[in-house]
PDB file of C-alpha atoms in Angstrom:
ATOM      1  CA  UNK K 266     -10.293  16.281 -29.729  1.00 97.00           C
ATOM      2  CA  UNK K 267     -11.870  13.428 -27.442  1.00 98.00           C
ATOM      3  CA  UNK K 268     -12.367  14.754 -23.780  1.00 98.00           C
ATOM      4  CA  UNK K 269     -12.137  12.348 -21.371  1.00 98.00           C
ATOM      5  CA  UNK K 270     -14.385  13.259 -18.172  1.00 98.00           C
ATOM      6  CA  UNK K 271     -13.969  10.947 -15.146  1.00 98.00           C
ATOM      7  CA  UNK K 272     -16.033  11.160 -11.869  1.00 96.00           C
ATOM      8  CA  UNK K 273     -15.291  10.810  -8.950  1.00 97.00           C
ATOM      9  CA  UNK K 274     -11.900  12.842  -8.597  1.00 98.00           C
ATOM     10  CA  UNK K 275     -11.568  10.630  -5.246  1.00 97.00           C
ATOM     11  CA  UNK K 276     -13.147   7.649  -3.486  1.00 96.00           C
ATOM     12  CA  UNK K 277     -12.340   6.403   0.115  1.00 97.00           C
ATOM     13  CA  UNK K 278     -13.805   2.878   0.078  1.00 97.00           C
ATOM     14  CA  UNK K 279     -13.750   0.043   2.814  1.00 97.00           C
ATOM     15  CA  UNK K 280     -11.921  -2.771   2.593  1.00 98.00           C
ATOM     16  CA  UNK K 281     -13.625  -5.584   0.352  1.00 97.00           C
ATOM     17  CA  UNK K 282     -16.077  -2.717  -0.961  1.00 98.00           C
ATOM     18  CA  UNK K 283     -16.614  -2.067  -4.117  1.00 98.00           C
ATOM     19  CA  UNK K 284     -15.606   0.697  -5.812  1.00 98.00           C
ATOM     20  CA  UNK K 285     -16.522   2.121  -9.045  1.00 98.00           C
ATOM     21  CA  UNK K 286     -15.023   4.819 -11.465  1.00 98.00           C
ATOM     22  CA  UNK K 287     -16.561   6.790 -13.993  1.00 98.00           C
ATOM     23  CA  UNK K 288     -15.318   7.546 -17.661  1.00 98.00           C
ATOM     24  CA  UNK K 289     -17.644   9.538 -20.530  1.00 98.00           C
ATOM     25  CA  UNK K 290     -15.876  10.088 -23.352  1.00 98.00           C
ATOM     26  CA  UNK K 291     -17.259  13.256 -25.708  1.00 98.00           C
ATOM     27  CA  UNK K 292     -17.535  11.389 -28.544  1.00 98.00           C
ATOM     28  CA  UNK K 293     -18.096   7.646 -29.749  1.00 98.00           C
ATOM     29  CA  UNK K 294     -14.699   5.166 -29.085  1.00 98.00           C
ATOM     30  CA  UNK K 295     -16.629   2.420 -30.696  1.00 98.00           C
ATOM     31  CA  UNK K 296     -15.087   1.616 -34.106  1.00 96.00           C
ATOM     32  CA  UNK K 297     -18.789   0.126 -35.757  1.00 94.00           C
ATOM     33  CA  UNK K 298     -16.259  -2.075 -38.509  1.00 96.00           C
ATOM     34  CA  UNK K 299     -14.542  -4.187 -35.511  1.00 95.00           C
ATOM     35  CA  UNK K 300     -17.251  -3.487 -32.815  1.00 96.00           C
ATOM     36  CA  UNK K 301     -14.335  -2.460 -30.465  1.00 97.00           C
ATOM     37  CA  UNK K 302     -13.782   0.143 -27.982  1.00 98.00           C
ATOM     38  CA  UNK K 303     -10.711   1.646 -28.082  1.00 98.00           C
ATOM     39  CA  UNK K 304     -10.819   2.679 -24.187  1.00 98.00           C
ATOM     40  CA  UNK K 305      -7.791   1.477 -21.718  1.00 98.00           C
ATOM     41  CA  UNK K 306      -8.038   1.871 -18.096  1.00 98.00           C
ATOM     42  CA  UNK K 307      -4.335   2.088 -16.077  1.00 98.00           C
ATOM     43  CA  UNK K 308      -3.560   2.251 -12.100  1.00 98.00           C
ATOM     44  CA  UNK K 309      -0.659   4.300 -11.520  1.00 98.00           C
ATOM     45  CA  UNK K 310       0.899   4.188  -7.633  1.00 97.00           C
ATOM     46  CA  UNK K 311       2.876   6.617  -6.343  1.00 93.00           C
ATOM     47  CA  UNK K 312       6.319   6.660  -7.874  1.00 92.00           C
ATOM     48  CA  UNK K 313       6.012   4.407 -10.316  1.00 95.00           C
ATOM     49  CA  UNK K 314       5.039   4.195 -14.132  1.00 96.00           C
ATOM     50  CA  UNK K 315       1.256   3.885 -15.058  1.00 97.00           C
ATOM     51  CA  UNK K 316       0.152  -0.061 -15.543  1.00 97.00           C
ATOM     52  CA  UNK K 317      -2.338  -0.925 -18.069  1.00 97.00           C
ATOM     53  CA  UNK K 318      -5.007  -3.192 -16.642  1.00 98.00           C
ATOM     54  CA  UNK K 319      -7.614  -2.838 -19.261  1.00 98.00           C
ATOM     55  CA  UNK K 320      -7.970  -2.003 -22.506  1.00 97.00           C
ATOM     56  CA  UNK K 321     -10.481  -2.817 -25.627  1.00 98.00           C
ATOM     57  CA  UNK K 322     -12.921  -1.833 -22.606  1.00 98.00           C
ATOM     58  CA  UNK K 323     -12.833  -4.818 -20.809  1.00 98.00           C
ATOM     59  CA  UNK K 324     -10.228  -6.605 -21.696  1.00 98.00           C
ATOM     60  CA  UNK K 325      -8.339  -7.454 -18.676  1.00 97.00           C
ATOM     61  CA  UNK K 326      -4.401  -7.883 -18.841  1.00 96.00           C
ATOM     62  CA  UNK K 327      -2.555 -10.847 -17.857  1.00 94.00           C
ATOM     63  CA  UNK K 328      -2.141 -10.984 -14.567  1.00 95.00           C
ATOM     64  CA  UNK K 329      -4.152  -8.294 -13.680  1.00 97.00           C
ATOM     65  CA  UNK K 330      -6.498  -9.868 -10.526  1.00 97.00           C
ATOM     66  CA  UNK K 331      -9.964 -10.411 -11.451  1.00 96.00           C
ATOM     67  CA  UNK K 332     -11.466  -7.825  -9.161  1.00 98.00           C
ATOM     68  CA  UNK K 333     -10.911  -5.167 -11.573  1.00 98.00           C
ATOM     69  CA  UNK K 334     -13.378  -5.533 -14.453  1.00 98.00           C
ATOM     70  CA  UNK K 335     -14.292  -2.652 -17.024  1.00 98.00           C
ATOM     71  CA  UNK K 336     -17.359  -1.982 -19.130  1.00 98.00           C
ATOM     72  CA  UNK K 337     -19.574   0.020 -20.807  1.00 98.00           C
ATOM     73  CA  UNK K 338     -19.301   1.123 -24.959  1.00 98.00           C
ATOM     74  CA  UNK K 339     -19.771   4.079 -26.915  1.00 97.00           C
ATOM     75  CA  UNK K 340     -19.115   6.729 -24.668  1.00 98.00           C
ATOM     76  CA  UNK K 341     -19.880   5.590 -21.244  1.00 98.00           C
ATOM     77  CA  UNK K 342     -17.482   3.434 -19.151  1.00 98.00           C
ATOM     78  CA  UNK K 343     -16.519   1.703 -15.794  1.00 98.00           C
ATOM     79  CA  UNK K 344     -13.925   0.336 -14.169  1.00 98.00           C
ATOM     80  CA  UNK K 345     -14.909  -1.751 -10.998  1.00 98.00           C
ATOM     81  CA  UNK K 346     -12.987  -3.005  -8.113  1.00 98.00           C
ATOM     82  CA  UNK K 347     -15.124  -5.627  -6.366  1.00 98.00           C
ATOM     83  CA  UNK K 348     -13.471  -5.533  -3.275  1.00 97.00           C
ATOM     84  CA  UNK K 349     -10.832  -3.110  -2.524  1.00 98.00           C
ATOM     85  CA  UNK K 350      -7.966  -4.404  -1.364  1.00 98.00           C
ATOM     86  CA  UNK K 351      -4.860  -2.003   0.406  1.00 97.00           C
ATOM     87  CA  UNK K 352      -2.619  -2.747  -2.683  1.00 97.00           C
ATOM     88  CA  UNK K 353      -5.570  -1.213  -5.102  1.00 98.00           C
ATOM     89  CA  UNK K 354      -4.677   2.042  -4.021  1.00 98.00           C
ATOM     90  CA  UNK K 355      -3.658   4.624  -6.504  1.00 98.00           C
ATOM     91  CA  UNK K 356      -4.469   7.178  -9.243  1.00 98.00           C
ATOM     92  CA  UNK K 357      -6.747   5.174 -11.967  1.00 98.00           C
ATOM     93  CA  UNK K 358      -7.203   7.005 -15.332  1.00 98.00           C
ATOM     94  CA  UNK K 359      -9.031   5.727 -18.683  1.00 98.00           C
ATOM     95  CA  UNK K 360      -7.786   6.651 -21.838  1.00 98.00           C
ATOM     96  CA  UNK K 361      -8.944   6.609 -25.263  1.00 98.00           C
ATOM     97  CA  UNK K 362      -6.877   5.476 -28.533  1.00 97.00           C
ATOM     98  CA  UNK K 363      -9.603   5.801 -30.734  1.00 97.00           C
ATOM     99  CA  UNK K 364      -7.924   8.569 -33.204  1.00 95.00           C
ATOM    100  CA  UNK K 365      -5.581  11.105 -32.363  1.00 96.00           C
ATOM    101  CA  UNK K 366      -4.986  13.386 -30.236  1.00 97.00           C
ATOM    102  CA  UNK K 367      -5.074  10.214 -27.228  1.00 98.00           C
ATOM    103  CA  UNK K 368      -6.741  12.050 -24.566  1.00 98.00           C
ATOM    104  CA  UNK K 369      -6.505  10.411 -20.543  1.00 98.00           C
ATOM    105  CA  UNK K 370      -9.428  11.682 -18.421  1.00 98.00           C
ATOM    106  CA  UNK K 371      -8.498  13.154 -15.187  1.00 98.00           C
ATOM    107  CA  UNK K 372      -7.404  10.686 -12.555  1.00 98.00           C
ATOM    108  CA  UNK K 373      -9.426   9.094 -10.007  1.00 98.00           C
ATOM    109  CA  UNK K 374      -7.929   8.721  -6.702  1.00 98.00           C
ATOM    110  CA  UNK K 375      -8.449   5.606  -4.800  1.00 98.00           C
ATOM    111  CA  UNK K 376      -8.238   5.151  -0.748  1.00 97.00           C
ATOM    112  CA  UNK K 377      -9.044   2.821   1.950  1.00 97.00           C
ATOM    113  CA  UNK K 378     -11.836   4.493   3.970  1.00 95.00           C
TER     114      UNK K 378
ATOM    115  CA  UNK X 160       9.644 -10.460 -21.171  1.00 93.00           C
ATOM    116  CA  UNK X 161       8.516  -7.447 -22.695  1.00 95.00           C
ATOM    117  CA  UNK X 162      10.818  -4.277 -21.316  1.00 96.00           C
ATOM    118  CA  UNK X 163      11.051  -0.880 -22.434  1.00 97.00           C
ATOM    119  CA  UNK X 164      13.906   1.562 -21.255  1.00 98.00           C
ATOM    120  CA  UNK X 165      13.827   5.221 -21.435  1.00 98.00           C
ATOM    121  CA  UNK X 166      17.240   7.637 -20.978  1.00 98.00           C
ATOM    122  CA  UNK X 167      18.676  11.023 -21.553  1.00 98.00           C
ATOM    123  CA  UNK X 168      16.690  13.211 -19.182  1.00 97.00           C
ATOM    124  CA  UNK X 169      18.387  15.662 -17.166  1.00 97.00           C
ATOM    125  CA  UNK X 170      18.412  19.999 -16.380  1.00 98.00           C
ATOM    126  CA  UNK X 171      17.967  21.494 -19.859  1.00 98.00           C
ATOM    127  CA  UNK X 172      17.640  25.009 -20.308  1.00 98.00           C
ATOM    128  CA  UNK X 173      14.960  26.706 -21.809  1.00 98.00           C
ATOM    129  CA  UNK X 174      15.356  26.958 -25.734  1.00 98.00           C
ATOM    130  CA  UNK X 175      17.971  24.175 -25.857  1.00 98.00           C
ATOM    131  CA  UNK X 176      17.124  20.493 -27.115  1.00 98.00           C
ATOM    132  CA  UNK X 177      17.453  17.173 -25.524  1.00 98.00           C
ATOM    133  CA  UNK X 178      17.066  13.432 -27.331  1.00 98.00           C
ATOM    134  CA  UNK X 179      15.759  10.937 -25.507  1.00 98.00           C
ATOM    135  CA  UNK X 180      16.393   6.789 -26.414  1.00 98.00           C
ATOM    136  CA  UNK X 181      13.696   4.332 -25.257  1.00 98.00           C
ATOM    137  CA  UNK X 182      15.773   0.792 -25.749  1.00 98.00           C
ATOM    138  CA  UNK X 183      13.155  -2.156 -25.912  1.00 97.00           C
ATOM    139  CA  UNK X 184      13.394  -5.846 -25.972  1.00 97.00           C
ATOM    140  CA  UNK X 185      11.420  -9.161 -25.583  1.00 96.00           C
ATOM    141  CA  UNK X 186       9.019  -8.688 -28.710  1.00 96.00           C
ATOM    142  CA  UNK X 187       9.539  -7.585 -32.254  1.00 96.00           C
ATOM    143  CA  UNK X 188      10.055  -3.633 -32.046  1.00 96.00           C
ATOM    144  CA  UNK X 189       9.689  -3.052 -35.683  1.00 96.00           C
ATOM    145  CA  UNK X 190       5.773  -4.289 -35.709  1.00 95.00           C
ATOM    146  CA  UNK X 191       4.985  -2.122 -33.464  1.00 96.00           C
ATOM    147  CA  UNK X 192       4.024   1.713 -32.952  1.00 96.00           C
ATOM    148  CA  UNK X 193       6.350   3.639 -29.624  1.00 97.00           C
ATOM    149  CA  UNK X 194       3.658   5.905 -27.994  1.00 97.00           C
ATOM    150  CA  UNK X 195       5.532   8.595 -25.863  1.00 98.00           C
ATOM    151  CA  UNK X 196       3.728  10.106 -22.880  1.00 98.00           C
ATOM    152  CA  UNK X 197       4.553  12.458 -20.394  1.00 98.00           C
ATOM    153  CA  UNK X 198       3.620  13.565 -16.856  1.00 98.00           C
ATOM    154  CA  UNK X 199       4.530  17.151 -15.246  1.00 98.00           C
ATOM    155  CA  UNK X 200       5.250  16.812 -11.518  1.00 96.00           C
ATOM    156  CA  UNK X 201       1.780  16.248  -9.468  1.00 95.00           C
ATOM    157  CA  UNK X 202       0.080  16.059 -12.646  1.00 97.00           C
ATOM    158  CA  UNK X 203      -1.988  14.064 -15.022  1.00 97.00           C
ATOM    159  CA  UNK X 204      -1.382  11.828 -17.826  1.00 98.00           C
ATOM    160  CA  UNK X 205      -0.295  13.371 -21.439  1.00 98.00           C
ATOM    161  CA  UNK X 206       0.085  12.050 -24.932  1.00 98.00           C
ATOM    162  CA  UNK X 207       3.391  13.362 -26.874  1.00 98.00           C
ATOM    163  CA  UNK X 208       3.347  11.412 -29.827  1.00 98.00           C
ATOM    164  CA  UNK X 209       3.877   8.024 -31.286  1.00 98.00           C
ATOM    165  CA  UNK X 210       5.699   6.470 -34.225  1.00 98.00           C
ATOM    166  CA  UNK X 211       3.851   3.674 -36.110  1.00 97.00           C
ATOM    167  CA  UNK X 212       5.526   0.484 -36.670  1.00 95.00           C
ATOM    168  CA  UNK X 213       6.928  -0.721 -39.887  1.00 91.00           C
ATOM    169  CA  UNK X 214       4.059  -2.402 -41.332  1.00 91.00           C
ATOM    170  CA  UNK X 215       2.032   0.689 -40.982  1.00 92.00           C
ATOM    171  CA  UNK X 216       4.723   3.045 -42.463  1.00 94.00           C
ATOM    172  CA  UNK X 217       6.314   4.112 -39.663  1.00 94.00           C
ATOM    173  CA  UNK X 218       4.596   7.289 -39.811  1.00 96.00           C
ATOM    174  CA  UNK X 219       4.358   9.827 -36.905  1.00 97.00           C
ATOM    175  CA  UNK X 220       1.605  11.978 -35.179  1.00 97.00           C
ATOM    176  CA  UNK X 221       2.450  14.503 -32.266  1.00 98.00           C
ATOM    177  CA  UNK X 222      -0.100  16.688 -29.775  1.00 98.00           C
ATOM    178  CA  UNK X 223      -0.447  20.077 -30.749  1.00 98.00           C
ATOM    179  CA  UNK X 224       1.737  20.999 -27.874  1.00 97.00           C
ATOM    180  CA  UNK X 225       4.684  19.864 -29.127  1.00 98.00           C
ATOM    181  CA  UNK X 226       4.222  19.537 -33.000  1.00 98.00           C
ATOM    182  CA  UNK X 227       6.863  21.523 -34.988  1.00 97.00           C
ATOM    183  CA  UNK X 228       9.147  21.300 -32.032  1.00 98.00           C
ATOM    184  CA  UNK X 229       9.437  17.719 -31.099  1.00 98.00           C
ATOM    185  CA  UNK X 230      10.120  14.617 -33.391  1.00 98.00           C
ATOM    186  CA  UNK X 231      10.147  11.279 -32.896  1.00 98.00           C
ATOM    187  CA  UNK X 232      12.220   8.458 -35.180  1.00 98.00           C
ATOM    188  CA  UNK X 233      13.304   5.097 -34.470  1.00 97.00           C
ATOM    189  CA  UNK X 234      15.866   2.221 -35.549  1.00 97.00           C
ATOM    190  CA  UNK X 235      14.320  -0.700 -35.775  1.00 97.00           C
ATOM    191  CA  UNK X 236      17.382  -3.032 -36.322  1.00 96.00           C
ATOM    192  CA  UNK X 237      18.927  -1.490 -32.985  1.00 98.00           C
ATOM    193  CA  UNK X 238      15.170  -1.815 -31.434  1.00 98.00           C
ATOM    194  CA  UNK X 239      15.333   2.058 -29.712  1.00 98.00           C
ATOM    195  CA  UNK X 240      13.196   4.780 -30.358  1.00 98.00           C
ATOM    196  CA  UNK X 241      13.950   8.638 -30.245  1.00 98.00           C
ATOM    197  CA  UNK X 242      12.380  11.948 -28.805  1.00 98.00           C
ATOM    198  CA  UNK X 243      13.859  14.620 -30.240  1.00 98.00           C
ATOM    199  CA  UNK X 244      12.708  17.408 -28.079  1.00 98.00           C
ATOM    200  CA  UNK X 245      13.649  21.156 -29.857  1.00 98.00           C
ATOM    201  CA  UNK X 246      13.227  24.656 -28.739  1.00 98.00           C
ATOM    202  CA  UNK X 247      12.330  23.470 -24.805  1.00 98.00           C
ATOM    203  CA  UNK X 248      10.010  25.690 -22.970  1.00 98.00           C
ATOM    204  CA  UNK X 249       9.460  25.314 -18.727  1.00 98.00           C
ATOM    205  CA  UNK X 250       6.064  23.826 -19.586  1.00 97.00           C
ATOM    206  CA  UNK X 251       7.809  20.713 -21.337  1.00 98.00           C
ATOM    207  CA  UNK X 252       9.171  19.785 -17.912  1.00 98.00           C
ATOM    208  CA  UNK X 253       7.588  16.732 -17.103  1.00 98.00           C
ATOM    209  CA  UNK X 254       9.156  12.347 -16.807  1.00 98.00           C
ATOM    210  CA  UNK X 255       8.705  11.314 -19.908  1.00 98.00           C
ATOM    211  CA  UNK X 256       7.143   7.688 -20.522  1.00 98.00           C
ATOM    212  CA  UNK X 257       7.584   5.463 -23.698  1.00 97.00           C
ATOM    213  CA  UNK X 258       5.270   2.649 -24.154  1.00 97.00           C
ATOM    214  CA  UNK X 259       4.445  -0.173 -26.878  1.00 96.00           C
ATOM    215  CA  UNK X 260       1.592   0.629 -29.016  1.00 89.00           C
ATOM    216  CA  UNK X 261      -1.381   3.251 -28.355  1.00 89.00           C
ATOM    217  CA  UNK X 262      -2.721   1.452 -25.452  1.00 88.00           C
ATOM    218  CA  UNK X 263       0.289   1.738 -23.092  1.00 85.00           C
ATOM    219  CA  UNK X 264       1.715  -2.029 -22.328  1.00 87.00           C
ATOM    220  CA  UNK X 265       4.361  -1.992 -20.881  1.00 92.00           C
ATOM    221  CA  UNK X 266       5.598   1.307 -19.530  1.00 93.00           C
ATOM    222  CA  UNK X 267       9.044   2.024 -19.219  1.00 91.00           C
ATOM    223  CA  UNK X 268      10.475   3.562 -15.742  1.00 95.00           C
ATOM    224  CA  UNK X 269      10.459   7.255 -17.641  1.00 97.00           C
ATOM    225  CA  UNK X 270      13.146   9.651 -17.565  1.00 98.00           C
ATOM    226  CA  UNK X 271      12.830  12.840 -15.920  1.00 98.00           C
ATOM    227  CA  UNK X 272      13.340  16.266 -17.844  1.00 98.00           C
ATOM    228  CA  UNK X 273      13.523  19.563 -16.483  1.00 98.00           C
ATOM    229  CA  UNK X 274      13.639  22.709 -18.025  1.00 98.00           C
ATOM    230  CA  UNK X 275      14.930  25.393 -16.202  1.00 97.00           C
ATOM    231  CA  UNK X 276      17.333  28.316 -16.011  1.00 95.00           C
TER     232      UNK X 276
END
């Protein structure tokens, strides 16, 4: 199985600061025949359903505001907020669809410092 | 607009079964693979299983969790999917999610099941 390791478990940020989260994956999500990632990134707030914001790595949905951004490949991934607004906050977790078992890291909770 | 619809939770005791439906519309359900998820209360995210879509043989994979005791199916010309959840245990109580494809877009509300005596 793919283990999904995400640091930090929390971040306070200020408002309009950026904040950053973490994702290493245990083993390659890069499929080398389409040069993809198969790593999706998903803000959950409280009481409601997870939303998928990003996935092929940085691939932002539509509609999705253009502070969030993710990167990285192979095994090492970020998802950035570049200015943390009070609406950003929530749980963020990556996940990877690579093969099977699909494996979430942890959660990283976001706040307004 | 894409919309997926999940139902059939409720207070199940443990050992007994429980179906749940996920009813989607506003794309073509057949092309596509249902992932179901699930979250325990105060918990993390958890794969259950997904169904491929009909172009892929609408073959099924499951975590080891569940596999043996859950199944999923779907009817594609009434565009709902199944979890077929057998032989409950407390640790299965969680709101269960479904989603289109792997990479989970959209979500549906989720329907909450608890297992309890």
């Amino acid at each position: 199985d793919i283990v999904m390791t995400q640091s930090p478990d929390s971040l306070a940020v200020s408002l309009g600061e950026r904040a950053t989260i973490n994702c290493k994956s245990s083993q390659t999500v890069l499929y080398s025949s389409n040069n993809k990632n198969y790593l999706a990134w998903y803000q959950q707030k409280p009481g409601q359903p997870p939303k998928l914001l990003i996935h092929w790595a940085s691939m932002r949905e539509s509609g999705v505001p253009d502070r969030f951004s993710g990167g990285g490949s192979g095994t090492d991934f970020t998802l950035t907020i570049s200015s943390l607004q009070t609406e950003d906050v929530a749980v963020y977790y990556c996940q990877q669809y690579y093969n099977s078992p699909l494996t979430f890291g942890g959660g990283t909770k976001v706040e307004i410092k | 607009e894409v919309q997926l619809v999940e139902s059939g939770g409720g207070l199940v005791q443990p050992g007994r079964s429980v179906r749940l439906s996920c009813i989607a519309s506003g794309f073509s359900f057949g092309d596509y693979a249902i992932t179901w998820f699930r979250q325990a209360p105060g918990k993390g995210l958890e794969w259950v299983g997904f169904i491929r879509g009909k172009p892929y043989g609408g073959t099924t994979e499951y975590a080891a969790s569940v596999k043996g005791r859950f199944s999923i199916s779907r009817d594609d010309s009434k565009s709902i999917a199944y979890l077929q959840m057998d032989s409950l245990k407390t640790d299965d109580t969680a709101v269960y999610y479904c989603t289109r494809g792997p990479a989970g877009d959209p979500w549906g509300q989720g329907t909450l099941v608890t297992v309890s005596s």
